[in-house]
Coordinates of C-alpha atoms in Angstrom, one line a residue:
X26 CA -18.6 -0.8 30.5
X27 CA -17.1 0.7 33.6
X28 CA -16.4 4.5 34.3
X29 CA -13.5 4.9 33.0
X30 CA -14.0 3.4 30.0
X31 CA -17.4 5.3 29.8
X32 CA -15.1 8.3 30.7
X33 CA -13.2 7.8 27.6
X34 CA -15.9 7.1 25.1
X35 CA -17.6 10.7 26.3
X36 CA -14.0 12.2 26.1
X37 CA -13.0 11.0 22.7
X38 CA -16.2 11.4 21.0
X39 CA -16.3 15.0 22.2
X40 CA -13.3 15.1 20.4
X41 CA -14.6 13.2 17.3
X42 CA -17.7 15.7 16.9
X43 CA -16.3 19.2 18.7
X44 CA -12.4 19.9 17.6
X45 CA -12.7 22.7 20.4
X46 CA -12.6 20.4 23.4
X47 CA -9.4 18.9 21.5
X48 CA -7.4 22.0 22.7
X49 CA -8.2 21.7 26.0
X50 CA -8.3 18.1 26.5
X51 CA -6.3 16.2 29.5
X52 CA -5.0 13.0 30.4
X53 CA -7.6 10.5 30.2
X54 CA -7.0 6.9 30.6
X55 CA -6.7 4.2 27.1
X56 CA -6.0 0.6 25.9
X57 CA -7.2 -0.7 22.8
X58 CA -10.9 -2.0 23.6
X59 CA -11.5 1.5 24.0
X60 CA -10.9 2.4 20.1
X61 CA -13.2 -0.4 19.6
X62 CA -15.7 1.0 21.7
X63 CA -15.7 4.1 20.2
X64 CA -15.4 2.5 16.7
X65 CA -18.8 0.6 17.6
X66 CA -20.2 3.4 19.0
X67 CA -19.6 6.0 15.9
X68 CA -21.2 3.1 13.3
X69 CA -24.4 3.2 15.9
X70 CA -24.5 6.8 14.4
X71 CA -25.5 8.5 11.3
X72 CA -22.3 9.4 9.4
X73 CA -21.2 12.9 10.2
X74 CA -19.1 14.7 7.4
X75 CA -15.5 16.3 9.3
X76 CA -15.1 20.1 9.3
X77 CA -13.1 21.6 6.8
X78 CA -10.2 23.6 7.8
X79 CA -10.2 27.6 6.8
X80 CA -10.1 28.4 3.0
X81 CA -6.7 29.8 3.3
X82 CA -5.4 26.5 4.2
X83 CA -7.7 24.9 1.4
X84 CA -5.8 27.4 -1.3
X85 CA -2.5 26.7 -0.9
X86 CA -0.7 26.1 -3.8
X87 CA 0.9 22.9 -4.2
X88 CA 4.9 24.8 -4.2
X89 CA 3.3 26.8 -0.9
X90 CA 2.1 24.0 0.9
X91 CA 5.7 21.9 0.1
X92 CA 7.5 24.6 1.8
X93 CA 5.3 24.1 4.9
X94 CA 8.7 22.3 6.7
X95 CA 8.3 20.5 10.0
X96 CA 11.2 21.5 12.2
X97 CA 12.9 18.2 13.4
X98 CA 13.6 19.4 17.0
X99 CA 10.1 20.0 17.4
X100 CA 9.1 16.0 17.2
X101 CA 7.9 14.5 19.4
X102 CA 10.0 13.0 22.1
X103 CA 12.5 14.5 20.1
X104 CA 16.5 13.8 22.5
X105 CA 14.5 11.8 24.8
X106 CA 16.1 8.4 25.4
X107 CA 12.5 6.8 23.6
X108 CA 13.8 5.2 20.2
X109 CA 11.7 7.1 18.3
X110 CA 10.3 10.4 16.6
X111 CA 7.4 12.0 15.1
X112 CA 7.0 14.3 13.0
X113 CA 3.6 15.9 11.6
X114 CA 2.1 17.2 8.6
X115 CA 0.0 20.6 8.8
X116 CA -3.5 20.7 6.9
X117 CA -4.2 22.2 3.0
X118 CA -4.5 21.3 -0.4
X119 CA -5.1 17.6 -0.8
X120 CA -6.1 17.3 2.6
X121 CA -8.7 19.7 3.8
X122 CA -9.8 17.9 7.1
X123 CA -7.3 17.0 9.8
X124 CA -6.9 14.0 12.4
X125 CA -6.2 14.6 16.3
X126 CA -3.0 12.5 17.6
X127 CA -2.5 12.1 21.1
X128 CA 0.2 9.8 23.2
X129 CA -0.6 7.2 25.4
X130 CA 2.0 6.6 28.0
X131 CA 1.5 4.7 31.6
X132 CA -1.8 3.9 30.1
X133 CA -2.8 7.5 30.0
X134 CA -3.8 9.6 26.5
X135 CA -2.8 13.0 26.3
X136 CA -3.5 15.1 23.2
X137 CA -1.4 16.7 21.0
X138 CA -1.7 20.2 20.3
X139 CA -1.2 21.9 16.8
X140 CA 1.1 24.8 16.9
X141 CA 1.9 26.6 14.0
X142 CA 5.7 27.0 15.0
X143 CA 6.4 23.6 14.9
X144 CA 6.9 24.5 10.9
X145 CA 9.0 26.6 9.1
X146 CA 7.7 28.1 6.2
X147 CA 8.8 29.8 2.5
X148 CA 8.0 33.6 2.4
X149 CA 5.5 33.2 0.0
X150 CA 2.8 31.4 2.1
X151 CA 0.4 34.3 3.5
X152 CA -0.7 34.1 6.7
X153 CA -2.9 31.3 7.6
X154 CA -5.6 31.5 9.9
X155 CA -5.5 29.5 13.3
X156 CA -8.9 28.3 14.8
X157 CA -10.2 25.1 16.7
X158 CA -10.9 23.2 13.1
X159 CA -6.9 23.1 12.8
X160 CA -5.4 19.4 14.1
X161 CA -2.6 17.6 11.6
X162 CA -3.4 15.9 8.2
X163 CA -0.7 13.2 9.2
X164 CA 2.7 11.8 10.8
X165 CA 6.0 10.1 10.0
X166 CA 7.5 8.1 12.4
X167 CA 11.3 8.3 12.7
X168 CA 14.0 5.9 14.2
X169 CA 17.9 5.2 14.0
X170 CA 18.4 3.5 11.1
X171 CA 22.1 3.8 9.0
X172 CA 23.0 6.7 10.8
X173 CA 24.5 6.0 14.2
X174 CA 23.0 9.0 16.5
X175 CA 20.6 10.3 13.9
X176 CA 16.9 9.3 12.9
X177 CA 15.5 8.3 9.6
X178 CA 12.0 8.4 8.5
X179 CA 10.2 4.8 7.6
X180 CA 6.7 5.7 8.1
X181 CA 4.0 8.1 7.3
X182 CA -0.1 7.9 7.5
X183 CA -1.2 10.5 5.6
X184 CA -5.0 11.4 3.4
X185 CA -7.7 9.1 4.1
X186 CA -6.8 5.4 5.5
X187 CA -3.6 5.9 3.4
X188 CA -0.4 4.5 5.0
X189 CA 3.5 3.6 3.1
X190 CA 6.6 2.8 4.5
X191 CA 10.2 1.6 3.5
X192 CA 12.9 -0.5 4.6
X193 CA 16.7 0.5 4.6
X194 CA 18.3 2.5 2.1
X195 CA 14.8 2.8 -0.1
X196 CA 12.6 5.3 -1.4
X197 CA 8.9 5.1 -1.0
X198 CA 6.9 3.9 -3.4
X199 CA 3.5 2.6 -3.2
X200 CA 0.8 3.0 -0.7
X201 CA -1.3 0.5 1.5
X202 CA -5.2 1.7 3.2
X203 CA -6.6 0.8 6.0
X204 CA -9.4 -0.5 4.1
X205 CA -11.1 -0.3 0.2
X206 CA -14.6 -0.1 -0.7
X207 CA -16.3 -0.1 -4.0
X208 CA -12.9 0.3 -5.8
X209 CA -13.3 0.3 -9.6
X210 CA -17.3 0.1 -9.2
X211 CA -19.2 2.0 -11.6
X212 CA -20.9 4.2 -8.5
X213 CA -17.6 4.8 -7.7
X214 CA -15.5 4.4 -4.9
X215 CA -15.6 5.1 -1.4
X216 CA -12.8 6.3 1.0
X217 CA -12.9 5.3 4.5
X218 CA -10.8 8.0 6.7
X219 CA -8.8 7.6 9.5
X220 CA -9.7 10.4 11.8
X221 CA -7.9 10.2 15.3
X222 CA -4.5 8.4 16.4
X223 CA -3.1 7.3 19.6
X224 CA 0.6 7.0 19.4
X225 CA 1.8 4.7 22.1
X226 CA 5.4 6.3 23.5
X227 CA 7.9 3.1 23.3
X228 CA 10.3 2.4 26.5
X229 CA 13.8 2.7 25.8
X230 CA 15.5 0.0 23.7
X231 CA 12.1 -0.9 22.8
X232 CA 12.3 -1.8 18.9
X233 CA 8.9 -1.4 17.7
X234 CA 6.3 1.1 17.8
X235 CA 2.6 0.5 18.1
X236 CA 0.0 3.6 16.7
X237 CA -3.8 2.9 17.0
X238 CA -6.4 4.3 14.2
X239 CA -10.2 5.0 14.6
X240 CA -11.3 5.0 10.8
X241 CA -14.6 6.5 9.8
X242 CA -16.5 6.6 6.8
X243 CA -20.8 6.4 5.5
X244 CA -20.5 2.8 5.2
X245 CA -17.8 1.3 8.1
X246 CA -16.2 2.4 11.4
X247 CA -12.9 0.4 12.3
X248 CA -10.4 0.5 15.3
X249 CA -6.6 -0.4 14.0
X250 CA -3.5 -1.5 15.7
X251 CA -0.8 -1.4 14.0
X252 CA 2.7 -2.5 15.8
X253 CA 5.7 -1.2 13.8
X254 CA 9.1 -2.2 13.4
X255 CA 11.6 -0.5 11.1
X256 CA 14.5 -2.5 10.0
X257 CA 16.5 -4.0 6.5
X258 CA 12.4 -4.4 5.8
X259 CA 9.3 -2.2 7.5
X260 CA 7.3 -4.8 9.6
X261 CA 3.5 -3.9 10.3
X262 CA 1.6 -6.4 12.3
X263 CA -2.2 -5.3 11.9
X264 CA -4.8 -5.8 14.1
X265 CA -8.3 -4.4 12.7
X266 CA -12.0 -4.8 14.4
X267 CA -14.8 -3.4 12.1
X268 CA -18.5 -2.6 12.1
X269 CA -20.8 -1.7 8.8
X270 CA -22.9 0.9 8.7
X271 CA -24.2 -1.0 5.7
X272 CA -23.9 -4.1 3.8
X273 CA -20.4 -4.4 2.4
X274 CA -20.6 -6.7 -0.2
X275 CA -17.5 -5.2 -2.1
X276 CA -15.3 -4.6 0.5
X277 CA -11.1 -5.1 -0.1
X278 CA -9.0 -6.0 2.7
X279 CA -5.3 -5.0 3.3
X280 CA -5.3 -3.3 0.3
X281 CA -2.1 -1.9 -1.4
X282 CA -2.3 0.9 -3.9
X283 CA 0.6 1.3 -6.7
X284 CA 1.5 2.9 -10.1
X285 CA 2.2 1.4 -12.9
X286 CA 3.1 3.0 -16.6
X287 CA 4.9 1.1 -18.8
X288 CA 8.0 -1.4 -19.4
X289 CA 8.4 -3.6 -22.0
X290 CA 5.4 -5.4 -23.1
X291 CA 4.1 -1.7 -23.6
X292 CA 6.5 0.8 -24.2
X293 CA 5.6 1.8 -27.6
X294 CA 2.7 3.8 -25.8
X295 CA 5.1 6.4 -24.7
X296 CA 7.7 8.6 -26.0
X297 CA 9.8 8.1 -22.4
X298 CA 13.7 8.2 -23.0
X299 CA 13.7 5.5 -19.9
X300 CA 13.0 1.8 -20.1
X301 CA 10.2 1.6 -17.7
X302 CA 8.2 3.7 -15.2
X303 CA 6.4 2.0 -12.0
X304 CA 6.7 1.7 -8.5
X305 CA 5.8 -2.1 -8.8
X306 CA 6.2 -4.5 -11.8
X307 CA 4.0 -7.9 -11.1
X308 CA 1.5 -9.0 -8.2
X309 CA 2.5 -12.1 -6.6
X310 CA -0.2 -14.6 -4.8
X311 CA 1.1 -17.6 -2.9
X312 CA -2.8 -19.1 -2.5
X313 CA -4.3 -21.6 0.1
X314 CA -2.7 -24.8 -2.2
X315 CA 0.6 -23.2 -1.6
X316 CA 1.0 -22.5 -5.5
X317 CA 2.7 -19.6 -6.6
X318 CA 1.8 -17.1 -9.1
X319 CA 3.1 -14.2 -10.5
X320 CA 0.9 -11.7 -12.5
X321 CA 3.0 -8.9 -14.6
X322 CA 0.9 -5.6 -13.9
X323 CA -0.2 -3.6 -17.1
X324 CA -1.6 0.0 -17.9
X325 CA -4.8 -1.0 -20.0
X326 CA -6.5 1.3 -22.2
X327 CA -9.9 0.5 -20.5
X328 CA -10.4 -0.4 -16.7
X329 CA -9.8 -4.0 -16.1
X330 CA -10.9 -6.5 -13.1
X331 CA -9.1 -9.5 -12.7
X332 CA -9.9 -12.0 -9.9
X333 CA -7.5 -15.1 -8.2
X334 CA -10.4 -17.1 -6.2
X335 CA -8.9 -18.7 -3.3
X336 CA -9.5 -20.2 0.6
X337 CA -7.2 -18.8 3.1
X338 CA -4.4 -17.4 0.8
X339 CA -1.4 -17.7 2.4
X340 CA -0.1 -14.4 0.8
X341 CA -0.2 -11.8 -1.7
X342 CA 1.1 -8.3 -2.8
X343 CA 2.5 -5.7 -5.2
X344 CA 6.3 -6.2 -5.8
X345 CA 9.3 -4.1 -7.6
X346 CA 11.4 -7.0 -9.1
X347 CA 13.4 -4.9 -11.1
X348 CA 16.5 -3.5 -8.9
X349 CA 18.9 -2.5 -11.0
X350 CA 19.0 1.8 -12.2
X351 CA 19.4 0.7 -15.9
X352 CA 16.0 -0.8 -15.7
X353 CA 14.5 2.8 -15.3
X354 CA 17.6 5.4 -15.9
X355 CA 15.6 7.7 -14.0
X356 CA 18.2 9.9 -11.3
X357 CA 15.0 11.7 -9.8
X358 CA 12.5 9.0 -8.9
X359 CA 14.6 6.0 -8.1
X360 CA 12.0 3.1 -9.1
X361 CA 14.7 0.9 -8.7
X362 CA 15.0 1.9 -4.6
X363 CA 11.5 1.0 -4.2
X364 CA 9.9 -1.4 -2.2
X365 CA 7.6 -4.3 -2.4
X366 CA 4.5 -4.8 0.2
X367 CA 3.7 -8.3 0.9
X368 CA 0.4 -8.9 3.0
X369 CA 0.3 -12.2 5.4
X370 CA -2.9 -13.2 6.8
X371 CA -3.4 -14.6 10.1
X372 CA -6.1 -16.5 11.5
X373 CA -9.0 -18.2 8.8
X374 CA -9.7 -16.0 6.0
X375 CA -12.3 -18.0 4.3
X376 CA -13.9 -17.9 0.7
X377 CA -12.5 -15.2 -1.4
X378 CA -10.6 -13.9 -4.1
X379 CA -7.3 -11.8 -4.5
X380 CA -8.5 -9.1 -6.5
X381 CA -6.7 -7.0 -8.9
X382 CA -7.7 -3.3 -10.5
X383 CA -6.0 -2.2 -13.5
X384 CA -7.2 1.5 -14.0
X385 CA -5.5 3.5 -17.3
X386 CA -2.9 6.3 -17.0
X387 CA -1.6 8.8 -19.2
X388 CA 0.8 10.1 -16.3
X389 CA 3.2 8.5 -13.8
X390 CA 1.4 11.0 -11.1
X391 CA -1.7 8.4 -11.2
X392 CA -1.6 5.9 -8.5
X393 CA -3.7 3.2 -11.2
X394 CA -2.8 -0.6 -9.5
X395 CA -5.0 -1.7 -6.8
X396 CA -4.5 -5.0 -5.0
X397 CA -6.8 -6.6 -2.1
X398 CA -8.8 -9.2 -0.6
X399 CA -12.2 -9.5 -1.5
X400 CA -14.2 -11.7 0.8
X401 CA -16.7 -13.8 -0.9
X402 CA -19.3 -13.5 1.7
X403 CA -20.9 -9.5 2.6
X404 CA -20.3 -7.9 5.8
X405 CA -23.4 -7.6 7.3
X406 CA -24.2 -4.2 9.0
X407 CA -23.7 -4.2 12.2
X408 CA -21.4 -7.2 12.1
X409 CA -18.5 -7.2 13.6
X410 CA -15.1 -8.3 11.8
X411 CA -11.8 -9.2 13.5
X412 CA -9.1 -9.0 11.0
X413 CA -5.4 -9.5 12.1
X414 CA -2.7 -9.5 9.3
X415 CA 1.2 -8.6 8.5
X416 CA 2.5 -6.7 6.4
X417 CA 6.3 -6.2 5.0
X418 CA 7.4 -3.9 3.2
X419 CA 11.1 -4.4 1.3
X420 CA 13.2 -4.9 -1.3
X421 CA 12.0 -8.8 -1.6
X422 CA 9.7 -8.8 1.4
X423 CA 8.8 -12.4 0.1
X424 CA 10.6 -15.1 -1.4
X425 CA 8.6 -18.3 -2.4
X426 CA 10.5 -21.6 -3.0
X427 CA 9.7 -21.4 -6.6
X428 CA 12.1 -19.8 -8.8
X429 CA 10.7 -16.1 -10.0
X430 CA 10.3 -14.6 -13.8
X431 CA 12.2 -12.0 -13.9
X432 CA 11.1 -9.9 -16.7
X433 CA 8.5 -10.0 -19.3
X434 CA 8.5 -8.8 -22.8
X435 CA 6.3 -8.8 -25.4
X436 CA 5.5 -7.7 -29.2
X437 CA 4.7 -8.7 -32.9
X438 CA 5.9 -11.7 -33.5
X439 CA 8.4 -11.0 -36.5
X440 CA 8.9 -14.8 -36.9
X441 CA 5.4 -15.5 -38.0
X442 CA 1.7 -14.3 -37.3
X443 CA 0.2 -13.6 -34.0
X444 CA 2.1 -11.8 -30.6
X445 CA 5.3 -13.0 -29.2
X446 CA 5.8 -13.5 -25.4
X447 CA 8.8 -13.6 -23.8
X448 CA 9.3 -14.8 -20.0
X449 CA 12.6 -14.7 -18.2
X450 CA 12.8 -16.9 -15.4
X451 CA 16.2 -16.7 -12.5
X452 CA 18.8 -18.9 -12.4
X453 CA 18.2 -21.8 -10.5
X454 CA 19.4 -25.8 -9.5
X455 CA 16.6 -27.2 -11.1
X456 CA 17.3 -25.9 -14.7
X457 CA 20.7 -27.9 -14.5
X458 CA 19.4 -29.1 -18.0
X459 CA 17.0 -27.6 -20.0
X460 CA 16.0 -30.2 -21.8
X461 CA 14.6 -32.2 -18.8
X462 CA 12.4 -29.7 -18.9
X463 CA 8.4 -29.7 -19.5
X464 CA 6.7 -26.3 -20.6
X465 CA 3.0 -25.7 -20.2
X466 CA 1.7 -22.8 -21.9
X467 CA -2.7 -22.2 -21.9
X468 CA -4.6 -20.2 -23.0
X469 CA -9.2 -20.3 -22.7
X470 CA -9.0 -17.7 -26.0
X471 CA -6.0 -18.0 -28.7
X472 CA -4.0 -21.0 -29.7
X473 CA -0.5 -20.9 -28.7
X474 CA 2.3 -22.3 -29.7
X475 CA 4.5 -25.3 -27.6
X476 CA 7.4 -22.7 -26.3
X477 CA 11.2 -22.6 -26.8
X478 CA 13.2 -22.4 -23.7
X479 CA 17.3 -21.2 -23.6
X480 CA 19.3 -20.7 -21.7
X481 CA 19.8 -16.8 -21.1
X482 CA 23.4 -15.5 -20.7
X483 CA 23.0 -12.5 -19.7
X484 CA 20.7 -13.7 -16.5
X485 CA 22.1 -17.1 -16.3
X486 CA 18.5 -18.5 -16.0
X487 CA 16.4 -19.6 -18.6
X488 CA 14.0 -17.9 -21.2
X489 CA 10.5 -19.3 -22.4
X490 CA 9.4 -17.6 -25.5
X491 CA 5.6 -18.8 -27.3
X492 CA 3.3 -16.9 -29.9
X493 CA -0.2 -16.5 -29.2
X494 CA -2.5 -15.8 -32.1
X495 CA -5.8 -13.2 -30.2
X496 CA -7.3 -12.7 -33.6
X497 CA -10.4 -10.1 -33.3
X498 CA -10.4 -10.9 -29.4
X499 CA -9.6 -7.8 -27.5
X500 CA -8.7 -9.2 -24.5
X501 CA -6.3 -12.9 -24.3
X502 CA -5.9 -14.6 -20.7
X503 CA -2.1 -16.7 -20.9
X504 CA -0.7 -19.2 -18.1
X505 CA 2.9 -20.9 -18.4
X506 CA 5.0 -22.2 -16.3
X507 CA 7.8 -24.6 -16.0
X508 CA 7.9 -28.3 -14.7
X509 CA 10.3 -30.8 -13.9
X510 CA 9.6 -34.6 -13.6
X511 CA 5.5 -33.8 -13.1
X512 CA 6.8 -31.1 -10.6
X513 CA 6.1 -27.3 -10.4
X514 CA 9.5 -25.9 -11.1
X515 CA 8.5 -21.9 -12.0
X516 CA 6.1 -20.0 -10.3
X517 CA 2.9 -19.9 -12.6
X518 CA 3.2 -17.4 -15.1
X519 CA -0.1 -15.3 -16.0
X520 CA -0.5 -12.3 -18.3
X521 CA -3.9 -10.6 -19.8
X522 CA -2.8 -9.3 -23.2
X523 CA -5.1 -6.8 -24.6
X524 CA -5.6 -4.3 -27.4

C-alpha cells in the first residue's frame, strides 16, 4: 500500500470510529480500491456498534420528524453547471445512527458537513441538540428529468443498506439493500448498514452519477459502487467487493424488498373498498436455461420460503404488472405509478437458487416480500467476493420474449369441488388460434383438471382456467403454461395456494 493510500485508510477510519475528526476533516485523496481497503480493513476488526445520536433526535415524533424539510437551494452543487443535486436527510426516529458523505472531485474527498440550517422545520419540533455524533441518515440524488430547468428526485439511500429509485413519471415503491442476511431465519435476521458515502461530483453534460458505499455489519464489511443513470427507467450498475467476518452460509444477493397485501386470489381477507393493495404483483426469473417464469406474490397466513434452484440466472426481480388506476382506485398511494426492479447479473454466478420470502401482513405499512440470490456455496470468513450486477428500475424494466400472465384469480370452484384458478395471459401472434394450442397444468400435491382456454375480450389475449382439488393439504404447489407445436409459448405459470 503506498502513503497516500495508507493516508486515507488512517483518515477514513478515524472517521469510521471518532465522528469528531469528521468535522474537521480535509481534502484527502480517493478512488475506489481505497473503499475496499478500508472495507478489508474494518472485517479484520471486531464489530464496533455506531454511536447513537442525542435522545432528542431519537424522540421525534413521526409528524415532527416529517416536517424536518431539506431546503432545495441548500443541495449540494445546487445552480452549478454539474447535472445533478443532493439533498440529505437529518437523523431521528427510525434512524438513530447517521452516515458521513463526502465529495470526491479531481480525485480528492472532502467531507460534508451537517448543518442544521440546511432544513426548515415545523414550530412544533423543540430544539435539538447539535454535537459531533450528528452526520445525515441519508441522500436523494436529483437531476432534470420532465421539467426543462428544474430537478427531480430519482434516488434515495436511506436506513441500513436500504436503497429505491424510480424512473419517469413514477412513484416509489419498493426497496432494494445492499445485501441480506439470515432473512426469514428463525434467529432472525441481520441488517448490514451502510455507514459512509463518497459522492463522486459528475462533469457537466455527464449523464450518470457514480456514489460509493462502505457497508458494515457483525458478520460482513462491503465496498459498493454504484453508477447511476436516471432516465424513462433508473439504471444502477453495481459493483460490490465483500469480506465475512464469519461464515455466511445464508447470505441473499441484490436483494429487493416489497409489499404485498392482497388482490384477487385473496381479497376476501380484507374489508378494502379497492381491488388490490401492493407495490409489486408477481416475481419474475428468466434462469440460466433461458426459461421464463412468473410467480404471482401472496400474503400467507404463516411465513413461507420458496426456492427457484438455478446456474447463472440470467435475471430476476419483483414487478408491478398491473398499470392501470382501476386496478387499485387508490388517489393517495398510486400503486399503479410504481415501478418494477429487475436485477441482471454479470460475470459467473454459479450454483444457487432465486429465493423468495413471503412474511404475513395485517397492514399495507409492512414491507413483507423479499427477493434474492442465495448462493449455494457459504462465504467463507475472510473470503473475498467480487460481485458486479445491474439493476433497473421501471415501469417494465424487463420484457422476456415469452408472452406475460397478466392477472391471476382465484376462488371456490362453483362449478364443481376443489379451488378454481384462473390465469390471464396478453395478447399475442402465437395464440392466432386457440385451438392449436397445448396446456400443461402440474401439480406434485392435488389432481387437477386438463384447463379450458378462451379467448378473453376484454384483454384480447387468452384465459386458462383449471380446478385443483388440495384436500386436507394446507399448502398446493401449481405449474401451467402454454405450448405451441412442442414449443414454450407462455412464460411458466407457478402459484403456492394455501390455507
Amino acid at each position: 500500500m503506498n502513503f497516500t493510500r495508507r493516508a486515507f485508510l488512517a483518515s477514513t477510519t478515524a472517521l469510521a470510529f471518532a465522528p469528531s475528526a469528521y468535522a474537521t476533516g480535509g481534502e484527502v485523496p480517493f478512488d475506489r480500491q481505497d473503499v475496499i481497503d478500508l472495507a478489508r480493513d474494518l472485517a479484520s476488526r471486531p464489530y464496533a456498534e455506531r454511536e447513537m445520536v442525542p435522545q432528542e433526535w431519537q424522540d421525534l415524533t413521526y409528524q415532527q420528524y416529517r416536517s424536518i424539510r431539506f431546503r432545495l437551494d441548500r443541495a449540494l452543487w445546487y445552480e452549478t453547471e454539474t447535472p445533478f443535486n443532493v439533498d440529505f436527510f437529518t437523523p431521528g426516529l427510525y434512524f438513530p445512527r447517521t452516515v458521513k458523505v463526502s465529495t470526491v472531485e479531481d480525485g480528492m474527498t472532502t467531507p460534508v458537513t451537517f448543518d442544521l440550517a440546511m432544513f426548515d422545520k415545523s414550530e412544533d419540533v423543540p430544539d435539538l441538540p447539535i454535537d459531533d455524533t450528528l452526520g445525515f441518515s441519508g441522500l436523494r440524488l436529483r437531476t432534470e428529468m420532465h421539467r426543462p430547468g428544474k430537478t427531480d428526485e430519482f434516488c434515495v439511500f436511506q436506513g441500513a443498506s436500504y436503497f429505491r429509485a424510480i424512473g419517469l413519471h413514477e412513484v416509489y415503491g419498493l426497496s432494494a439493500r445492499g445485501l441480506a442476511l439470515k432473512t426469514g431465519d428463525p434467529d432472525g435476521e441481520e441488517f448490514p448498514e451502510f455507514i459512509r458515502f463518497w459522492l463522486e461530483r459528475p462533469k457537466p453534460g455527464q449523464r450518470d452519477m457514480v456514489v460509493h458505499a462502505l457497508m458494515d455489519s457483525p458478520s460482513v464489511t462491503g465496498a459498493y459502487r454504484f453508477t447511476v443513470t436516471a432516465g424513462a427507467d433508473c439504471v444502477m450498475d453495481v459493483e460490490a467487493t465483500l469480506f465475512p467476518r464469519t461464515e455466511l452460509p445464508h447470505v441473499g444477493i441484490a436483494p429487493g424488498t416489497s409489499m404485498f397485501l392482497y388482490d384477487q386470489t385473496n381479497h376476501s381477507r380484507f374489508d378494502d373498498f379497492r381491488p388490490a393493495v401492493h407495490d409489486s404483483d408477481g416475481l419474475l426469473v428468466r434462469n440460466g436455461n433461458g426459461e421464463v417464469l412468473w410467480r404471482p406474490l401472496a400474503n400467507p397466513t404463516r411465513l413461507q420460503i420458496s426456492s427457484f434452484v438455478d446456474t447463472n440466472p440470467r435475471g430476476f426481480g419483483l414487478m408491478q404488472r398491473k398499470r392501470k388506476f382501476s386496478d387499485y382506485a387508490d388517489l393517495e398511494a398510486k400503486y399503479h405509478k410504481r415501478p418494477g426492479l429487475w436485477v441482471e447479473p454479470k460475470g459467473d454466478w454459479g450454483k444457487g437458487s432465486v429465493t423468495l420470502v413471503e412474511i404475513p401482513a395485517d397492514q399495507e405499512i409492512y414491507d413483507n416480500i423479499v427477493a434474492y440470490w442465495r448462493p449455494a456455496t457459504p462465504y467463507a470468513a475472510g473470503q473475498q467476493v467480487d460481485l458486479s450486477y445491474r439493476l433497473i428500475w421501471g415501469e417494465e424494466p424487463q420484457r422476456t420474449p415469452m408472452p406475460r400472465v397478466i392477472n391471476t384469480a382465484m376462488g371456490e370452484n362453483t362449478f364443481g369441488e376443489g379451488r378454481l384458478a384462473v390465469i390471464d395471459f396478453e395478447p399475442s401472434d402465437l395464440f392466432e388460434d386457440p385451438e392449436a394450442m397445448t396446456i400443461f397444468v402440474n401439480s406434485p400435491h392435488a389432481e387437477t383438471s386438463d384447463g379450458v382456454l378462451q379467448r378473453n375480450p376484454d384483454t384480447g389475449g387468452l384465459r386458462l382456467a383449471f380446478s385443483f382439488q388440495p384436500a386436507e393439504r394446507n399448502h398446493v404447489e401449481l405449474r401451467a403454461q402454454l405450448l405451441l407445436d412442442g414449443q414454450a409459448a407462455s412464460e411458466v405459470w407457478l402459484y403456492r395456494w394455501t390455507t
